[in-house]
Short mmCIF file of C-alpha atoms and ligand atoms in Angstrom, two decimals:
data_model
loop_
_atom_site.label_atom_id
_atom_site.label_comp_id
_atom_site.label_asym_id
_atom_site.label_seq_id
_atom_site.Cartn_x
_atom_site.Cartn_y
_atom_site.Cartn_z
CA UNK A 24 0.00 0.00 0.00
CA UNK A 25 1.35 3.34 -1.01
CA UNK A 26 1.82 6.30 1.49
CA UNK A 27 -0.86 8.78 1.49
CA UNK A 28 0.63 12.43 -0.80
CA UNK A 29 1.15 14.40 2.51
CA UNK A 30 3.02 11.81 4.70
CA UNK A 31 5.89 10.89 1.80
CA UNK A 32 8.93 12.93 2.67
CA UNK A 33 10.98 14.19 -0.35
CA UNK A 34 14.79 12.43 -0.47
CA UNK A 35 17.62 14.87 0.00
CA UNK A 36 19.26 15.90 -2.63
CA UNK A 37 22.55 17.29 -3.89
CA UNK A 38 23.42 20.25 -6.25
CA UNK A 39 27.27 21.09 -6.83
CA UNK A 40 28.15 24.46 -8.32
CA UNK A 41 30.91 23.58 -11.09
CA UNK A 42 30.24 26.82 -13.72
CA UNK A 43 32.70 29.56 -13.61
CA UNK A 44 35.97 29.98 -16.14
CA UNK A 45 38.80 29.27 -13.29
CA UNK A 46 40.74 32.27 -15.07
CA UNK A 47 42.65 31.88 -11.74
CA UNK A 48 44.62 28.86 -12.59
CA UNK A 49 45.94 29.77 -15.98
CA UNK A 50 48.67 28.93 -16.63
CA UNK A 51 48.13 25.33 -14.77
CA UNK A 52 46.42 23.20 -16.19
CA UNK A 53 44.74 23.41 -20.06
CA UNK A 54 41.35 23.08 -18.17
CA UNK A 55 39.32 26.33 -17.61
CA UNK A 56 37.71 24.03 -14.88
CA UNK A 57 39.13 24.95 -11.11
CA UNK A 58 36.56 22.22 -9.88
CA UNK A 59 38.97 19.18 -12.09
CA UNK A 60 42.26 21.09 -10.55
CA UNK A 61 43.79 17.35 -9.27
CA UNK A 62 44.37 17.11 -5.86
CA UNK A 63 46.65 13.90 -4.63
CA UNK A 64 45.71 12.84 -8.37
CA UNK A 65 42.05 13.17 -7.76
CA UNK A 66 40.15 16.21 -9.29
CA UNK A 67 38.47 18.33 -6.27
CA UNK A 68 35.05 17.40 -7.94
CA UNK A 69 35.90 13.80 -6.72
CA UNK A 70 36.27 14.98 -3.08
CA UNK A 71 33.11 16.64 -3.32
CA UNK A 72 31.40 13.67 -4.54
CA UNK A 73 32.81 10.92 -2.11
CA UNK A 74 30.99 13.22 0.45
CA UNK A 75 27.65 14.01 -0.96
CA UNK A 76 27.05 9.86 -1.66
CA UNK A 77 28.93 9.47 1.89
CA UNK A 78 26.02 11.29 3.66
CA UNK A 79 23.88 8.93 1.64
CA UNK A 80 23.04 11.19 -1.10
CA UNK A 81 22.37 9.44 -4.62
CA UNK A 82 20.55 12.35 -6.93
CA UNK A 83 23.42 15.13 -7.48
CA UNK A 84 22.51 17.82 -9.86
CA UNK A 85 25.50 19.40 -11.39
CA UNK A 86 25.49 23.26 -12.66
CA UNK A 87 27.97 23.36 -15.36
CA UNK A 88 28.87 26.89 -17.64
CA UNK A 89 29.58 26.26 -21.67
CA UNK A 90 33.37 26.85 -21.32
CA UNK A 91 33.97 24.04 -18.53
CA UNK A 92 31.06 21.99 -18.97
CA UNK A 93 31.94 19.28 -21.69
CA UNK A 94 35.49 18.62 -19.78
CA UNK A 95 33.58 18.70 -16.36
CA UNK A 96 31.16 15.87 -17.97
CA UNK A 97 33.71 13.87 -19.55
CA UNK A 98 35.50 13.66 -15.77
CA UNK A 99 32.89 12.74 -13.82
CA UNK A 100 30.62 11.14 -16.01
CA UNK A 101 27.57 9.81 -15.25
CA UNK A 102 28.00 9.23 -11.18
CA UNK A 103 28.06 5.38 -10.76
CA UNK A 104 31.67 5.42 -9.95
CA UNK A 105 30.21 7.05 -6.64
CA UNK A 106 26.84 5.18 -6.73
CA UNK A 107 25.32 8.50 -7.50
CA UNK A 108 22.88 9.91 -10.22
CA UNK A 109 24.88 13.13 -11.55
CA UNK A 110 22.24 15.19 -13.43
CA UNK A 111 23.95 17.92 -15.77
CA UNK A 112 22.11 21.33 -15.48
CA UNK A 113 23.61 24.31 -17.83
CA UNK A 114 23.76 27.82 -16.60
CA UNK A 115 24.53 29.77 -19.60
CA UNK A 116 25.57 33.08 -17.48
CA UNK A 117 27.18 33.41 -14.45
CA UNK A 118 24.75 35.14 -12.48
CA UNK A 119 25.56 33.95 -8.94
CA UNK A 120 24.86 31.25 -6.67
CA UNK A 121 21.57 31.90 -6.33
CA UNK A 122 20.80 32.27 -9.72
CA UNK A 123 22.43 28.52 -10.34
CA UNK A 124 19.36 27.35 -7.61
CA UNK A 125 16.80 28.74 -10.05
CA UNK A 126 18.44 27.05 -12.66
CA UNK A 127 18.30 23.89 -10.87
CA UNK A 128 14.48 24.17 -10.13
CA UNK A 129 13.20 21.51 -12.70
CA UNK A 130 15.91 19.45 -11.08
CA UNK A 131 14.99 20.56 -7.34
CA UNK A 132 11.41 20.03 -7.12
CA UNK A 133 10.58 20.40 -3.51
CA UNK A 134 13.50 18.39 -2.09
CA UNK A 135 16.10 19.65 0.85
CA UNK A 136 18.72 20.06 -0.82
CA UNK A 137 22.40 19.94 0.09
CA UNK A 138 24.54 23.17 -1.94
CA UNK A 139 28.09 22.04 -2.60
CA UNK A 140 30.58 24.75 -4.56
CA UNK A 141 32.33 22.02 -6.50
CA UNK A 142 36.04 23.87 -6.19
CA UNK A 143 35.79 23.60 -2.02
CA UNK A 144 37.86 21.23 -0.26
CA UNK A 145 37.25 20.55 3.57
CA UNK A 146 37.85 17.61 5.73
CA UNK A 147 35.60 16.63 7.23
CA UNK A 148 32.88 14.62 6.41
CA UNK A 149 29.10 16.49 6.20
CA UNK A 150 26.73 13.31 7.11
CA UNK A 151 26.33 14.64 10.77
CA UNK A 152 25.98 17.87 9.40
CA UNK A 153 23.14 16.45 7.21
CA UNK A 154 21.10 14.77 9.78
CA UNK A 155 21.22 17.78 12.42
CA UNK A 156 19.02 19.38 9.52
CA UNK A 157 17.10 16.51 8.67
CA UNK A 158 16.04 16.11 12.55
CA UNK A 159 15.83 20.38 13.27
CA UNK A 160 13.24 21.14 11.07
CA UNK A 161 15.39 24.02 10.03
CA UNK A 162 15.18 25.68 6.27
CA UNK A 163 18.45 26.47 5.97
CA UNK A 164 22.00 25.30 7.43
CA UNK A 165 25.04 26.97 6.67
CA UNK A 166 28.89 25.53 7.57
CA UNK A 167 30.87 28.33 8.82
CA UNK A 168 34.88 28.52 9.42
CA UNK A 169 36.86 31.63 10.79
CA UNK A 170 38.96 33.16 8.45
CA UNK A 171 41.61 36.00 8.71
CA UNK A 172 40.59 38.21 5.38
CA UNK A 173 36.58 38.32 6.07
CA UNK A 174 36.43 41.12 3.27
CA UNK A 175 36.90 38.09 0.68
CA UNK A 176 33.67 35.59 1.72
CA UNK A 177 30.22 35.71 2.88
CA UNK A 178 30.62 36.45 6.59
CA UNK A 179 27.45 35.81 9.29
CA UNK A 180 27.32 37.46 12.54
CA UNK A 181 26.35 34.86 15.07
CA UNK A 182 24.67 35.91 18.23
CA UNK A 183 26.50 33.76 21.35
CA UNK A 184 23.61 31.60 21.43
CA UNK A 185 24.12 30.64 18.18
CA UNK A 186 21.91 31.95 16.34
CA UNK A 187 22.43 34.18 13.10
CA UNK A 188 21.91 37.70 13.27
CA UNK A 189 22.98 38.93 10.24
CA UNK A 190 24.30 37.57 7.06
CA UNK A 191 26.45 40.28 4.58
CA UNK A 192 28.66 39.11 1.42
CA UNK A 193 32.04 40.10 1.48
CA UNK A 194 31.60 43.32 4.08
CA UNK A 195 34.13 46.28 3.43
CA UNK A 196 33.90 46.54 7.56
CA UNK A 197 33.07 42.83 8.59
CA UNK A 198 32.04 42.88 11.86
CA UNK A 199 32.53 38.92 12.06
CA UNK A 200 35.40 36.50 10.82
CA UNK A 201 32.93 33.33 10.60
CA UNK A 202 32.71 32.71 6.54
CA UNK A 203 30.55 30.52 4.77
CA UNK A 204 32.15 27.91 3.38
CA UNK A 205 30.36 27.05 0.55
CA UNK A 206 28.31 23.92 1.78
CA UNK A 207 24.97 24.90 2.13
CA UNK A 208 21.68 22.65 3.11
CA UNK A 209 18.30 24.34 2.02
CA UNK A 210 14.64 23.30 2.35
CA UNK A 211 12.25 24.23 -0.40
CA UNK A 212 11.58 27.31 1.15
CA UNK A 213 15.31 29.29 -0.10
CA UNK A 214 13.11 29.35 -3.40
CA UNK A 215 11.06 31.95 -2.27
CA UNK A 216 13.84 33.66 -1.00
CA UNK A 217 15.95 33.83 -3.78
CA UNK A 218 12.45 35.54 -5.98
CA UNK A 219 12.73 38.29 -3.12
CA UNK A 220 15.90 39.12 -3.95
CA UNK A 221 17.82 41.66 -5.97
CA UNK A 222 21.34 41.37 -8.24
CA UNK A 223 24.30 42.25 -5.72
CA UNK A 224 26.96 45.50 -6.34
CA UNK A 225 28.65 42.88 -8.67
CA UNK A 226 25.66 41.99 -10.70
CA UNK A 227 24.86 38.59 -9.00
CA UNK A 228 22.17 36.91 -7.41
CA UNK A 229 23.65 36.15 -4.20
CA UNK A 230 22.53 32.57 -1.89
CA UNK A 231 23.88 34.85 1.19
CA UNK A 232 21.44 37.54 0.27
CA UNK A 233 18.56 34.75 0.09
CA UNK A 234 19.71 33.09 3.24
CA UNK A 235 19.67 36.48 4.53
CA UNK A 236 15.86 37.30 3.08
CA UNK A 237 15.03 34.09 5.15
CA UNK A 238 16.71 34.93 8.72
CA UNK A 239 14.69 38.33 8.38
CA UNK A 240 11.34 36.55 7.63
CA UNK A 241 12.04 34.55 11.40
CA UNK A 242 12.59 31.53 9.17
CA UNK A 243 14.88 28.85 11.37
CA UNK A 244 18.42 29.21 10.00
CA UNK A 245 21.07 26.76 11.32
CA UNK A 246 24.81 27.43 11.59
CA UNK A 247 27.71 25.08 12.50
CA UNK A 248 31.51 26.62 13.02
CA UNK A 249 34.07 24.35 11.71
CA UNK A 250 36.73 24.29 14.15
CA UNK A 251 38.78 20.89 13.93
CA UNK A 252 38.92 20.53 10.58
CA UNK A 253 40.95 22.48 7.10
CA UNK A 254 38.98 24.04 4.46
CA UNK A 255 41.26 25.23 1.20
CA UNK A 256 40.97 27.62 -1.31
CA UNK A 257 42.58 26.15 -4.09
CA UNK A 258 42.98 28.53 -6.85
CA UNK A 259 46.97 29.64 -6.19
CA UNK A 260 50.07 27.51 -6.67
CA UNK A 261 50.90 27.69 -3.19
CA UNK A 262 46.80 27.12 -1.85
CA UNK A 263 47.22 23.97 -4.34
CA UNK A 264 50.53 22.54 -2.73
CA UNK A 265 48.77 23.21 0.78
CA UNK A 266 45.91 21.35 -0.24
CA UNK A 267 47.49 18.88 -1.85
CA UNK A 268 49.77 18.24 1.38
CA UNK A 269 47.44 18.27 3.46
CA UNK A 270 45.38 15.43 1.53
CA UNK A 271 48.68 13.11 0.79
CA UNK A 272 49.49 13.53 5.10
CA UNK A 273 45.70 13.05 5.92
CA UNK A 274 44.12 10.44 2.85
CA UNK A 275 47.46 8.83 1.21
CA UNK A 276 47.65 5.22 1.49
CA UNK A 277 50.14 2.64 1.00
CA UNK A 278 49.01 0.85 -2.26
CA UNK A 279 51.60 -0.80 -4.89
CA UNK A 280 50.11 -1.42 -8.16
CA UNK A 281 52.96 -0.28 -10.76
CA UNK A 282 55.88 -2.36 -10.61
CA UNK A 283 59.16 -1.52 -8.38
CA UNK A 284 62.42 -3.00 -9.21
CA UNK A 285 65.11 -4.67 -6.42
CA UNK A 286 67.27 -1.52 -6.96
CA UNK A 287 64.50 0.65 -5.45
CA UNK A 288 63.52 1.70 -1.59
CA UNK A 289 59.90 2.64 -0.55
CA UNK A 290 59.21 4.23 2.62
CA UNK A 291 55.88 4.89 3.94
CA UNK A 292 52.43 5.45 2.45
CA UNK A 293 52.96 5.61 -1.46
CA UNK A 294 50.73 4.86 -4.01
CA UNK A 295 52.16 3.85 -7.20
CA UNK A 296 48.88 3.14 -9.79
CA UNK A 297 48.88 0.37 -12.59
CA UNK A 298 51.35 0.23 -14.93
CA UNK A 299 53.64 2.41 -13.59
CA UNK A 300 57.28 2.37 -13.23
CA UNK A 301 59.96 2.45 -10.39
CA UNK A 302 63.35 1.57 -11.45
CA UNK A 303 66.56 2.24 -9.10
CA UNK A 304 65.10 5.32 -7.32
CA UNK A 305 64.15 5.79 -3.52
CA UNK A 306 60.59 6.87 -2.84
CA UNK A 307 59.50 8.41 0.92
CA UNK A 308 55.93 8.47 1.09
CA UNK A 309 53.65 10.16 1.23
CA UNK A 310 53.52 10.39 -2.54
CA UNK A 311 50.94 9.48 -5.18
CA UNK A 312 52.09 8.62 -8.59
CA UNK A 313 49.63 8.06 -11.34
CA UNK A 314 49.41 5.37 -14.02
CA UNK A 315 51.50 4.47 -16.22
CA UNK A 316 54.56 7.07 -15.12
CA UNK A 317 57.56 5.87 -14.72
CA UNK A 318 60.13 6.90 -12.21
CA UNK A 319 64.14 6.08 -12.85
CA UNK A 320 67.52 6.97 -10.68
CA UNK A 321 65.82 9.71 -8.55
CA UNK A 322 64.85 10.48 -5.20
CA UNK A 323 61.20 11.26 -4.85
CA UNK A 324 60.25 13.22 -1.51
CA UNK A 325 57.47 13.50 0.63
CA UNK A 326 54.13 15.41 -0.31
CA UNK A 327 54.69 14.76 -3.99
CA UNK A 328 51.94 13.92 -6.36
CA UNK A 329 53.07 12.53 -9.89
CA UNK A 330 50.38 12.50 -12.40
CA UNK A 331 49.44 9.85 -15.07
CA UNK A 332 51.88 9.33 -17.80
CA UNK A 333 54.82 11.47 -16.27
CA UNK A 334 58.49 10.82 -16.53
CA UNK A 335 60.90 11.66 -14.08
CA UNK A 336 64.53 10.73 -14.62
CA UNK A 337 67.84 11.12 -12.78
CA UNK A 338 66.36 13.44 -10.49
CA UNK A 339 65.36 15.20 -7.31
CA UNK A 340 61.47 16.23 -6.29
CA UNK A 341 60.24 16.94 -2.92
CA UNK A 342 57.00 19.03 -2.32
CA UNK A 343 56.10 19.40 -5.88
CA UNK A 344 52.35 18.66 -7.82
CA UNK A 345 53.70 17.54 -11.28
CA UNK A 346 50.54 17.20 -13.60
CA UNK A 347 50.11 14.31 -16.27
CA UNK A 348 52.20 13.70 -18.69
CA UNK A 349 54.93 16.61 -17.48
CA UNK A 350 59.05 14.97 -17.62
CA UNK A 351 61.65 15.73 -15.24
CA UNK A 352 64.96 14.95 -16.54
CA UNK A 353 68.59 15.08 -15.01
CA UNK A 354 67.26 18.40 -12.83
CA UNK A 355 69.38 18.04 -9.25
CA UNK A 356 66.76 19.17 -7.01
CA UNK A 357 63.00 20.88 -7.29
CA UNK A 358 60.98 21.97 -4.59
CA UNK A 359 57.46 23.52 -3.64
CA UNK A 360 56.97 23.65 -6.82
CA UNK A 361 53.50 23.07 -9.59
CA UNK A 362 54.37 21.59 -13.09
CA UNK A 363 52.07 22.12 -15.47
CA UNK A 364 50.49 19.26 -18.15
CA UNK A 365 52.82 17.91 -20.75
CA UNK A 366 55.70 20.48 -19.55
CA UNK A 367 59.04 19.10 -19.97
CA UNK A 368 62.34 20.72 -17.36
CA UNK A 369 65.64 19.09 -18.73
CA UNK A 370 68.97 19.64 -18.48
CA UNK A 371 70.85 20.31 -21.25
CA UNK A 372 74.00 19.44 -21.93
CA UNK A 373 75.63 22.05 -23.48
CA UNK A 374 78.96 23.58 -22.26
CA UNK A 375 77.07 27.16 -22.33
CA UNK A 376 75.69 27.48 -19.32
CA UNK A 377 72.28 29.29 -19.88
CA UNK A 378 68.60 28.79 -19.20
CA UNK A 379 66.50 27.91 -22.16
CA UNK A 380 62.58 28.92 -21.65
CA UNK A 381 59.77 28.46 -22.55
CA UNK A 382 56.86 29.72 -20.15
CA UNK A 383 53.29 30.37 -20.44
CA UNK A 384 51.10 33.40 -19.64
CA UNK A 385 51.42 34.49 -16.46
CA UNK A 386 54.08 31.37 -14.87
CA UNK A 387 56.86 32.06 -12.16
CA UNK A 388 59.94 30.72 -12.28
CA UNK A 389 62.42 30.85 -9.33
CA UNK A 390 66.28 30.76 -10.31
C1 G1P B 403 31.27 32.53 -2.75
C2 G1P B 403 30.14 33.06 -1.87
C3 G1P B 403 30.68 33.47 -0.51
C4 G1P B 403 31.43 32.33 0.13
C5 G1P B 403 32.53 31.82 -0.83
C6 G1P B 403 33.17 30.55 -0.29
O1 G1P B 403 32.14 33.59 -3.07
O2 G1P B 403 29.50 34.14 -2.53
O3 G1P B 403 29.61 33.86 0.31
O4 G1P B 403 32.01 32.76 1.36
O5 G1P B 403 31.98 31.49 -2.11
O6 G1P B 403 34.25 30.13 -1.11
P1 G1P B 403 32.84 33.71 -4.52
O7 G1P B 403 33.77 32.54 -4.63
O8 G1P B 403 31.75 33.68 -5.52
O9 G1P B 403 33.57 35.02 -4.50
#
């Protein structure tokens, strides 16, 4: 026997915001896309992902922009690597978070629905997080982390109760240092909201502003201040190294797929994928190293990601993020540093001693 219309509660779902033209990362990576920037080999939207179907989440709608999208689908296809339903919805403009939710409607229906901006890495899980809401009866939750340049986010004032006061995107004076994060969980009422609202100063239709419309119609509005945990802004070389650090020392596993040869030493939690490489070289973990790569008389130091297809030969890495297909060759010693795709850094053996470059728009190179 079927439920009766009024007693059948609608399933959460998920919505991640992956539209946008990453301008930020060029030179980095050929993708426009900041949400496929890889992360210990794994693109962020991955992360993402593993933690929408992780707080049992299984219909994800996607918002994806014409200059991003096709490369976006092509990544993630069509969910069931994560047991998840990904639903592509095109926004053809980037008119702000908000405006993505209207988008998303059709999708929507009159589901909860959890708000994920696809380029956000934090780590922590949200399935708590989730079922707070689910249990509070709350129409909106918002995750919240103190941040030293307020200016740059969505900030809320919290009352010391708890409860939100006021909610203002990126304040000239902030009178709080709690930002949102970017993980948002909405009942069907934030549609309402957003109609209420007006473009921002910057053109946009803001989800702070119709978080805000609902706090000043008395509408319950949850917050939760992550304390414990890292949240990383990944659009700089040196946010990227951080981030990918931090996921290599927290996530990295010991996993030996790609052959390693009696000349070579492996210490610690390194991940070598299938069909890659390792011929007379030491490698001190944690490191990730993608498939088929191959890895020959060098040292490879800790917090080093190697991406598919890479070469790296009678040399020296420690600290680095060296995209697919990039080759290292006969180079004594490079640090900190972010490779791009397909870039080659070789020693040449010439008796004039010179550098020979070639560099893209706007690269840094440390000599
Ligand atoms: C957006 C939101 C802002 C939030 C931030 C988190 O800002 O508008 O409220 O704090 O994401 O990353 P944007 O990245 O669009 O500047």
């Amino acid at each position: 026997m079927s439920e009766p219309e009024n007693e059948k509660k609608p399933v959460m779902k998920g919505l991640v915001l992956s539209g946008g033209k990453g301008t930020r990362l060029r030179p980095i990576t050929h993708t426009g896309a900041k949400q496929l920037v890889p992360i210990a080999n794994r693109p962020i939207l991955a992360y993402v992902i593993d933690n929408l179907a992780n707080a049992g989440i299984k219909d994800v709608g996607m918002i994806i922009s014409p200059e991003t999208g096709e490369e976006i689908k092509a990544t993630m296809g069509d969910g069931s690597e994560w047991g998840v339903k990904i639903t592509y919805i095109p926004q053809t403009e980037p008119k702000g978070l908000a405006h993505a939710v209207v988008v998303a409607r059709d999708f929507l229906g009159d589901s909860p629905f959890v708000m994920y901006l696809g380029d956000n890495l934090i780590g922590c899980r949200i399935d708590k997080f989730v079922d707070n809401f689910n249990s509070s009866g709350s129409d909106a939750a918002i995750l919240l982390k103190p941040v030293d340049n307020p200016s740059s986010f969505g900030i809320a004032e919290v009352a010391e109760d708890g409860t939100i006061e006021r909610l203002v995107e990126k304040p000239k004076e902030p009178k709080s240092n709690l930002a949102l994060i970017g993980v948002y969980i909405f009942s069907n009422a934030i549609h309402k909201a957003i109609d209420e609202i007006e473009p921002s100063a910057r053109g946009e239709l803001e989800i702070t502003d119709a978080i805000q419309r609902l706090v000043s119609n008395g509408s319950p509005v949850q917050s939760q201040v992550l304390i414990d945990t890292w949240w990383l802004d990944t659009g700089k070389k040196d946010d990227l190294l951080a981030a990918n650090t931090i996921v290599l020392d927290e996530w990295g596993k010991r996993d030996i797929k790609g052959s390693v040869d009696g000349e070579s030493e492996i210490t610690g939690r390194v991940s070598i994928a299938e069909g890659a490489v390792v011929k007379n070289s030491t490698l001190r973990g944690p490191i990730v190293i993608g498939k088929n790569s191959v890895i020959k008389d060098s040292f490879v130091g800790p917090y080093t990601s190697i991406g598919d297809g890479s070469k790296i030969k009678k040399s020296i890495i420690e600290h680095c993020v060296i995209l697919a297909g990039a080759e290292i060759d006969h180079v004594d010693r490079i640090e900190d540093s972010l490779i791009g795709r397909d870039a080659r850094v070789v020693r040449c053996h010439n008796k004039h001693k010179a550098l020979r470059l070639m560099i893209g728009d706007d690269s840094v190179v440390e000599v």
